[in-house]
């Protein structure tokens, strides 16, 4: 959905340049230059946009549910690790970029969904995603959110990133996380409590062309990802009037379970050993969260998370 909106915005900008409204394009480019750092400085959210009625229907389509397992004290800042990425990241968008799911369950906390910086270079589209509460995934942006002295901020980071979308097959429980420790370091440097989040059903929304590791397709996808910065999974789902083929996601329920916070003491210069210890604890808590809730959402008892 976001990709389609981005394409529309880029097309509209191209029309302005080629048409008789080139002066509007020039004015917008000036605005873009002056406003370039905003995605790294907390963005520019709009409660009006976050509350659009269309998001209610978006959440109800699957449907999307947010499950609370523990209180999150708004006097602290939090770093929420979201898993898995899936193809659409529908659970992250529906729960953290629209109101009122998160606001009702965690009053006093403001969520910021961090996404790839490349999206904020898209004309007009950047204004929309910032209004929904999305900000850059850069270190500067995460630091800005977690530096809030009064607490009440929640950085939401999709830990597996674009690379993990290539594993987004129905039934897949593989997470790209073993080498991803940057979020741990950020939590330590800012004393932000870590919260594991697992979104059951995220990988069930699309069927992806088989791309096992080592296959020619996977090799091409991984090379393109390194060049462009984002992955290109080959996926399909249903159409508007038929269920055989199309790009509309399947109507599969998504249950995004927010775990208990892991208290983190601020450490401005954490050692590699300290980062590794907290990373290991985070993996342990994430696995525990999954095991405690998997039976509620149709995951067989013999299946467990696979960390790569």
GROMACS .gro file of C-alpha atoms in nm:
model
  308
    1UNK     CA    1   0.000   0.000   0.000
    2UNK     CA    2   0.274   0.245   0.098
    3UNK     CA    3   0.466   0.163  -0.221
    4UNK     CA    4   0.158   0.239  -0.432
    5UNK     CA    5   0.106   0.570  -0.254
    6UNK     CA    6   0.477   0.653  -0.302
    7UNK     CA    7   0.452   0.579  -0.676
    8UNK     CA    8   0.145   0.800  -0.704
    9UNK     CA    9   0.322   1.086  -0.523
   10UNK     CA   10   0.630   1.058  -0.745
   11UNK     CA   11   0.408   1.051  -1.054
   12UNK     CA   12   0.223   1.359  -0.938
   13UNK     CA   13   0.552   1.540  -0.881
   14UNK     CA   14   0.666   1.444  -1.232
   15UNK     CA   15   0.343   1.585  -1.376
   16UNK     CA   16   0.413   1.917  -1.199
   17UNK     CA   17   0.761   1.932  -1.349
   18UNK     CA   18   0.654   1.844  -1.705
   19UNK     CA   19   0.332   2.042  -1.699
   20UNK     CA   20   0.254   2.407  -1.658
   21UNK     CA   21   0.301   2.390  -1.281
   22UNK     CA   22   0.679   2.360  -1.277
   23UNK     CA   23   0.699   2.661  -1.044
   24UNK     CA   24   0.507   2.461  -0.780
   25UNK     CA   25   0.764   2.183  -0.816
   26UNK     CA   26   1.044   2.436  -0.764
   27UNK     CA   27   0.874   2.573  -0.451
   28UNK     CA   28   0.832   2.221  -0.317
   29UNK     CA   29   1.199   2.141  -0.383
   30UNK     CA   30   1.289   2.450  -0.181
   31UNK     CA   31   1.063   2.327   0.098
   32UNK     CA   32   1.223   1.984   0.075
   33UNK     CA   33   1.568   2.138   0.116
   34UNK     CA   34   1.464   2.343   0.419
   35UNK     CA   35   1.271   2.056   0.578
   36UNK     CA   36   1.521   1.777   0.500
   37UNK     CA   37   1.617   1.704   0.864
   38UNK     CA   38   1.264   1.683   1.004
   39UNK     CA   39   1.235   1.301   0.967
   40UNK     CA   40   1.539   1.275   1.198
   41UNK     CA   41   1.399   1.525   1.447
   42UNK     CA   42   1.074   1.359   1.554
   43UNK     CA   43   0.884   1.407   1.231
   44UNK     CA   44   0.559   1.600   1.207
   45UNK     CA   45   0.267   1.382   1.314
   46UNK     CA   46  -0.096   1.472   1.264
   47UNK     CA   47  -0.363   1.330   1.492
   48UNK     CA   48  -0.615   1.408   1.219
   49UNK     CA   49  -0.436   1.186   0.965
   50UNK     CA   50  -0.377   0.910   1.221
   51UNK     CA   51  -0.748   0.911   1.299
   52UNK     CA   52  -0.880   0.883   0.942
   53UNK     CA   53  -1.177   0.647   0.917
   54UNK     CA   54  -1.002   0.452   0.640
   55UNK     CA   55  -0.754   0.317   0.896
   56UNK     CA   56  -1.041   0.167   1.095
   57UNK     CA   57  -1.144  -0.030   0.787
   58UNK     CA   58  -0.778  -0.118   0.720
   59UNK     CA   59  -0.745  -0.270   1.068
   60UNK     CA   60  -1.078  -0.451   1.039
   61UNK     CA   61  -0.994  -0.603   0.700
   62UNK     CA   62  -0.746  -0.857   0.840
   63UNK     CA   63  -0.834  -0.784   1.131
   64UNK     CA   64  -0.541  -0.636   1.326
   65UNK     CA   65  -0.532  -0.664   1.705
   66UNK     CA   66  -0.290  -0.517   1.960
   67UNK     CA   67  -0.241  -0.729   2.274
   68UNK     CA   68  -0.103  -0.583   2.594
   69UNK     CA   69   0.076  -0.816   2.837
   70UNK     CA   70   0.228  -0.562   3.076
   71UNK     CA   71   0.206  -0.199   3.181
   72UNK     CA   72   0.450   0.048   3.025
   73UNK     CA   73   0.517   0.337   3.263
   74UNK     CA   74   0.497   0.662   3.062
   75UNK     CA   75   0.772   0.808   3.281
   76UNK     CA   76   1.024   0.601   3.083
   77UNK     CA   77   1.126   0.591   2.719
   78UNK     CA   78   1.106   0.256   2.539
   79UNK     CA   79   1.255   0.083   2.240
   80UNK     CA   80   1.010  -0.169   2.097
   81UNK     CA   81   1.162  -0.440   1.878
   82UNK     CA   82   0.900  -0.548   1.623
   83UNK     CA   83   0.911  -0.903   1.473
   84UNK     CA   84   0.876  -1.031   1.204
   85UNK     CA   85   0.905  -0.787   0.914
   86UNK     CA   86   0.675  -0.980   0.681
   87UNK     CA   87   0.608  -0.835   0.337
   88UNK     CA   88   0.369  -0.554   0.433
   89UNK     CA   89   0.459  -0.483   0.800
   90UNK     CA   90   0.084  -0.441   0.841
   91UNK     CA   91   0.083  -0.498   1.216
   92UNK     CA   92   0.339  -0.226   1.277
   93UNK     CA   93   0.154   0.025   1.060
   94UNK     CA   94  -0.196  -0.059   1.183
   95UNK     CA   95  -0.104  -0.053   1.552
   96UNK     CA   96   0.156   0.223   1.576
   97UNK     CA   97   0.069   0.463   1.291
   98UNK     CA   98  -0.308   0.484   1.336
   99UNK     CA   99  -0.524   0.574   1.632
  100UNK     CA  100  -0.659   0.459   1.869
  101UNK     CA  101  -0.507   0.108   1.930
  102UNK     CA  102  -0.178   0.202   2.097
  103UNK     CA  103  -0.311   0.521   2.257
  104UNK     CA  104  -0.592   0.335   2.434
  105UNK     CA  105  -0.376   0.053   2.568
  106UNK     CA  106  -0.070   0.259   2.660
  107UNK     CA  107  -0.187   0.609   2.761
  108UNK     CA  108   0.090   0.865   2.797
  109UNK     CA  109   0.319   0.698   2.541
  110UNK     CA  110   0.380   0.832   2.192
  111UNK     CA  111   0.494   0.568   1.937
  112UNK     CA  112   0.737   0.650   1.655
  113UNK     CA  113   0.775   0.389   1.381
  114UNK     CA  114   1.127   0.409   1.235
  115UNK     CA  115   1.150   0.326   0.864
  116UNK     CA  116   1.422   0.338   0.599
  117UNK     CA  117   1.549   0.695   0.533
  118UNK     CA  118   1.508   0.644   0.156
  119UNK     CA  119   1.129   0.682   0.187
  120UNK     CA  120   1.168   1.042   0.308
  121UNK     CA  121   1.326   1.142  -0.023
  122UNK     CA  122   0.999   1.077  -0.206
  123UNK     CA  123   0.816   1.406  -0.283
  124UNK     CA  124   0.483   1.454  -0.101
  125UNK     CA  125   0.490   1.094   0.023
  126UNK     CA  126   0.731   1.200   0.296
  127UNK     CA  127   0.472   1.446   0.427
  128UNK     CA  128   0.213   1.173   0.452
  129UNK     CA  129   0.430   0.917   0.632
  130UNK     CA  130   0.553   1.178   0.879
  131UNK     CA  131   0.194   1.279   0.952
  132UNK     CA  132   0.124   0.914   1.041
  133UNK     CA  133   0.405   0.915   1.298
  134UNK     CA  134   0.683   0.758   1.094
  135UNK     CA  135   1.038   0.883   1.129
  136UNK     CA  136   1.379   0.787   0.992
  137UNK     CA  137   1.555   0.474   1.114
  138UNK     CA  138   1.888   0.660   1.131
  139UNK     CA  139   2.087   0.672   1.456
  140UNK     CA  140   2.020   1.044   1.483
  141UNK     CA  141   1.646   0.988   1.459
  142UNK     CA  142   1.636   0.711   1.719
  143UNK     CA  143   1.850   0.922   1.952
  144UNK     CA  144   1.616   1.219   1.910
  145UNK     CA  145   1.314   1.010   2.012
  146UNK     CA  146   1.483   0.838   2.306
  147UNK     CA  147   1.640   1.160   2.436
  148UNK     CA  148   1.305   1.284   2.568
  149UNK     CA  149   1.386   1.374   2.928
  150UNK     CA  150   1.033   1.341   3.057
  151UNK     CA  151   0.987   0.992   2.914
  152UNK     CA  152   0.674   0.892   2.726
  153UNK     CA  153   0.839   0.815   2.391
  154UNK     CA  154   0.844   0.471   2.227
  155UNK     CA  155   1.073   0.398   1.933
  156UNK     CA  156   0.936   0.110   1.726
  157UNK     CA  157   1.203  -0.060   1.516
  158UNK     CA  158   1.144  -0.353   1.280
  159UNK     CA  159   1.462  -0.534   1.380
  160UNK     CA  160   1.487  -0.778   1.088
  161UNK     CA  161   1.470  -0.498   0.834
  162UNK     CA  162   1.420  -0.540   0.461
  163UNK     CA  163   1.640  -0.849   0.455
  164UNK     CA  164   1.390  -1.037   0.670
  165UNK     CA  165   1.111  -0.978   0.418
  166UNK     CA  166   1.280  -1.235   0.194
  167UNK     CA  167   1.195  -1.497   0.458
  168UNK     CA  168   0.830  -1.389   0.476
  169UNK     CA  169   0.670  -1.716   0.369
  170UNK     CA  170   0.350  -1.848   0.533
  171UNK     CA  171   0.452  -2.051   0.836
  172UNK     CA  172   0.804  -1.910   0.846
  173UNK     CA  173   0.942  -1.832   1.192
  174UNK     CA  174   1.294  -1.727   1.089
  175UNK     CA  175   1.412  -1.392   1.226
  176UNK     CA  176   1.723  -1.201   1.115
  177UNK     CA  177   1.847  -1.087   1.453
  178UNK     CA  178   2.170  -1.257   1.563
  179UNK     CA  179   2.393  -0.992   1.401
  180UNK     CA  180   2.160  -0.700   1.465
  181UNK     CA  181   2.279  -0.535   1.783
  182UNK     CA  182   2.262  -0.166   1.696
  183UNK     CA  183   1.924  -0.132   1.868
  184UNK     CA  184   2.072  -0.283   2.184
  185UNK     CA  185   2.350  -0.025   2.185
  186UNK     CA  186   2.099   0.257   2.136
  187UNK     CA  187   1.888   0.132   2.426
  188UNK     CA  188   2.194   0.123   2.652
  189UNK     CA  189   2.319   0.467   2.551
  190UNK     CA  190   1.981   0.625   2.626
  191UNK     CA  191   1.864   0.403   2.911
  192UNK     CA  192   1.553   0.309   2.712
  193UNK     CA  193   1.371   0.000   2.834
  194UNK     CA  194   1.359  -0.277   2.574
  195UNK     CA  195   1.025  -0.434   2.480
  196UNK     CA  196   0.999  -0.738   2.250
  197UNK     CA  197   0.696  -0.736   2.020
  198UNK     CA  198   0.585  -1.034   1.811
  199UNK     CA  199   0.318  -1.001   1.544
  200UNK     CA  200   0.146  -1.335   1.488
  201UNK     CA  201   0.008  -1.370   1.134
  202UNK     CA  202   0.241  -1.115   0.975
  203UNK     CA  203   0.393  -1.374   0.740
  204UNK     CA  204   0.056  -1.517   0.635
  205UNK     CA  205  -0.063  -1.219   0.430
  206UNK     CA  206   0.115  -1.311   0.106
  207UNK     CA  207   0.260  -1.609  -0.075
  208UNK     CA  208   0.614  -1.555  -0.193
  209UNK     CA  209   0.796  -1.724  -0.481
  210UNK     CA  210   1.028  -1.992  -0.344
  211UNK     CA  211   1.369  -1.834  -0.278
  212UNK     CA  212   1.571  -2.062  -0.050
  213UNK     CA  213   1.915  -1.941   0.049
  214UNK     CA  214   2.169  -2.024  -0.220
  215UNK     CA  215   1.912  -2.018  -0.501
  216UNK     CA  216   1.970  -1.789  -0.799
  217UNK     CA  217   1.663  -1.583  -0.708
  218UNK     CA  218   1.776  -1.529  -0.350
  219UNK     CA  219   2.125  -1.432  -0.467
  220UNK     CA  220   1.980  -1.173  -0.706
  221UNK     CA  221   1.747  -1.038  -0.436
  222UNK     CA  222   2.029  -1.005  -0.185
  223UNK     CA  223   2.255  -0.828  -0.436
  224UNK     CA  224   1.977  -0.585  -0.530
  225UNK     CA  225   1.912  -0.519  -0.162
  226UNK     CA  226   2.276  -0.426  -0.104
  227UNK     CA  227   2.268  -0.191  -0.404
  228UNK     CA  228   1.929  -0.023  -0.346
  229UNK     CA  229   1.895  -0.054   0.030
  230UNK     CA  230   1.560  -0.235   0.021
  231UNK     CA  231   1.452  -0.587  -0.068
  232UNK     CA  232   1.231  -0.698  -0.358
  233UNK     CA  233   1.032  -1.006  -0.252
  234UNK     CA  234   0.829  -1.162  -0.535
  235UNK     CA  235   0.489  -1.212  -0.377
  236UNK     CA  236   0.121  -1.246  -0.459
  237UNK     CA  237  -0.206  -1.292  -0.276
  238UNK     CA  238  -0.565  -1.234  -0.388
  239UNK     CA  239  -0.752  -1.006  -0.623
  240UNK     CA  240  -1.052  -0.783  -0.560
  241UNK     CA  241  -1.317  -1.025  -0.683
  242UNK     CA  242  -1.127  -1.355  -0.673
  243UNK     CA  243  -0.892  -1.535  -0.436
  244UNK     CA  244  -0.658  -1.698  -0.687
  245UNK     CA  245  -0.411  -1.423  -0.771
  246UNK     CA  246  -0.348  -1.054  -0.704
  247UNK     CA  247  -0.161  -0.812  -0.482
  248UNK     CA  248  -0.428  -0.755  -0.219
  249UNK     CA  249  -0.321  -0.929   0.105
  250UNK     CA  250  -0.515  -1.228   0.228
  251UNK     CA  251  -0.762  -1.168   0.510
  252UNK     CA  252  -0.561  -1.331   0.784
  253UNK     CA  253  -0.585  -1.208   1.145
  254UNK     CA  254  -0.282  -1.031   1.288
  255UNK     CA  255  -0.223  -1.034   1.663
  256UNK     CA  256   0.059  -0.802   1.767
  257UNK     CA  257   0.164  -0.898   2.119
  258UNK     CA  258   0.358  -0.638   2.320
  259UNK     CA  259   0.580  -0.808   2.579
  260UNK     CA  260   0.705  -0.699   2.920
  261UNK     CA  261   0.976  -0.432   2.938
  262UNK     CA  262   1.339  -0.522   3.005
  263UNK     CA  263   1.479  -0.251   3.237
  264UNK     CA  264   1.792  -0.090   3.093
  265UNK     CA  265   2.032   0.128   3.289
  266UNK     CA  266   2.189   0.410   3.091
  267UNK     CA  267   2.544   0.341   2.978
  268UNK     CA  268   2.692   0.602   2.746
  269UNK     CA  269   2.987   0.382   2.646
  270UNK     CA  270   2.875   0.018   2.660
  271UNK     CA  271   3.137  -0.248   2.597
  272UNK     CA  272   3.094  -0.525   2.340
  273UNK     CA  273   3.043  -0.770   2.625
  274UNK     CA  274   2.766  -0.559   2.780
  275UNK     CA  275   2.591  -0.528   2.443
  276UNK     CA  276   2.615  -0.904   2.387
  277UNK     CA  277   2.474  -0.977   2.733
  278UNK     CA  278   2.171  -0.754   2.685
  279UNK     CA  279   2.123  -0.890   2.332
  280UNK     CA  280   2.118  -1.246   2.469
  281UNK     CA  281   1.864  -1.143   2.734
  282UNK     CA  282   1.646  -0.980   2.469
  283UNK     CA  283   1.650  -1.298   2.258
  284UNK     CA  284   1.553  -1.498   2.565
  285UNK     CA  285   1.259  -1.267   2.643
  286UNK     CA  286   1.147  -1.264   2.279
  287UNK     CA  287   1.148  -1.642   2.263
  288UNK     CA  288   0.959  -1.663   2.592
  289UNK     CA  289   0.696  -1.419   2.464
  290UNK     CA  290   0.649  -1.629   2.150
  291UNK     CA  291   0.626  -1.959   2.340
  292UNK     CA  292   0.372  -1.823   2.588
  293UNK     CA  293   0.134  -1.701   2.318
  294UNK     CA  294   0.187  -1.924   2.013
  295UNK     CA  295  -0.089  -2.171   2.110
  296UNK     CA  296  -0.342  -1.885   2.110
  297UNK     CA  297  -0.274  -1.808   1.744
  298UNK     CA  298  -0.255  -2.145   1.576
  299UNK     CA  299   0.120  -2.215   1.599
  300UNK     CA  300   0.185  -2.590   1.653
  301UNK     CA  301   0.349  -2.679   1.983
  302UNK     CA  302   0.658  -2.828   1.814
  303UNK     CA  303   0.738  -2.506   1.623
  304UNK     CA  304   0.977  -2.245   1.764
  305UNK     CA  305   1.153  -1.929   1.653
  306UNK     CA  306   1.467  -1.962   1.444
  307UNK     CA  307   1.730  -1.692   1.496
  308UNK     CA  308   1.971  -1.618   1.212
   0.00000   0.00000   0.00000
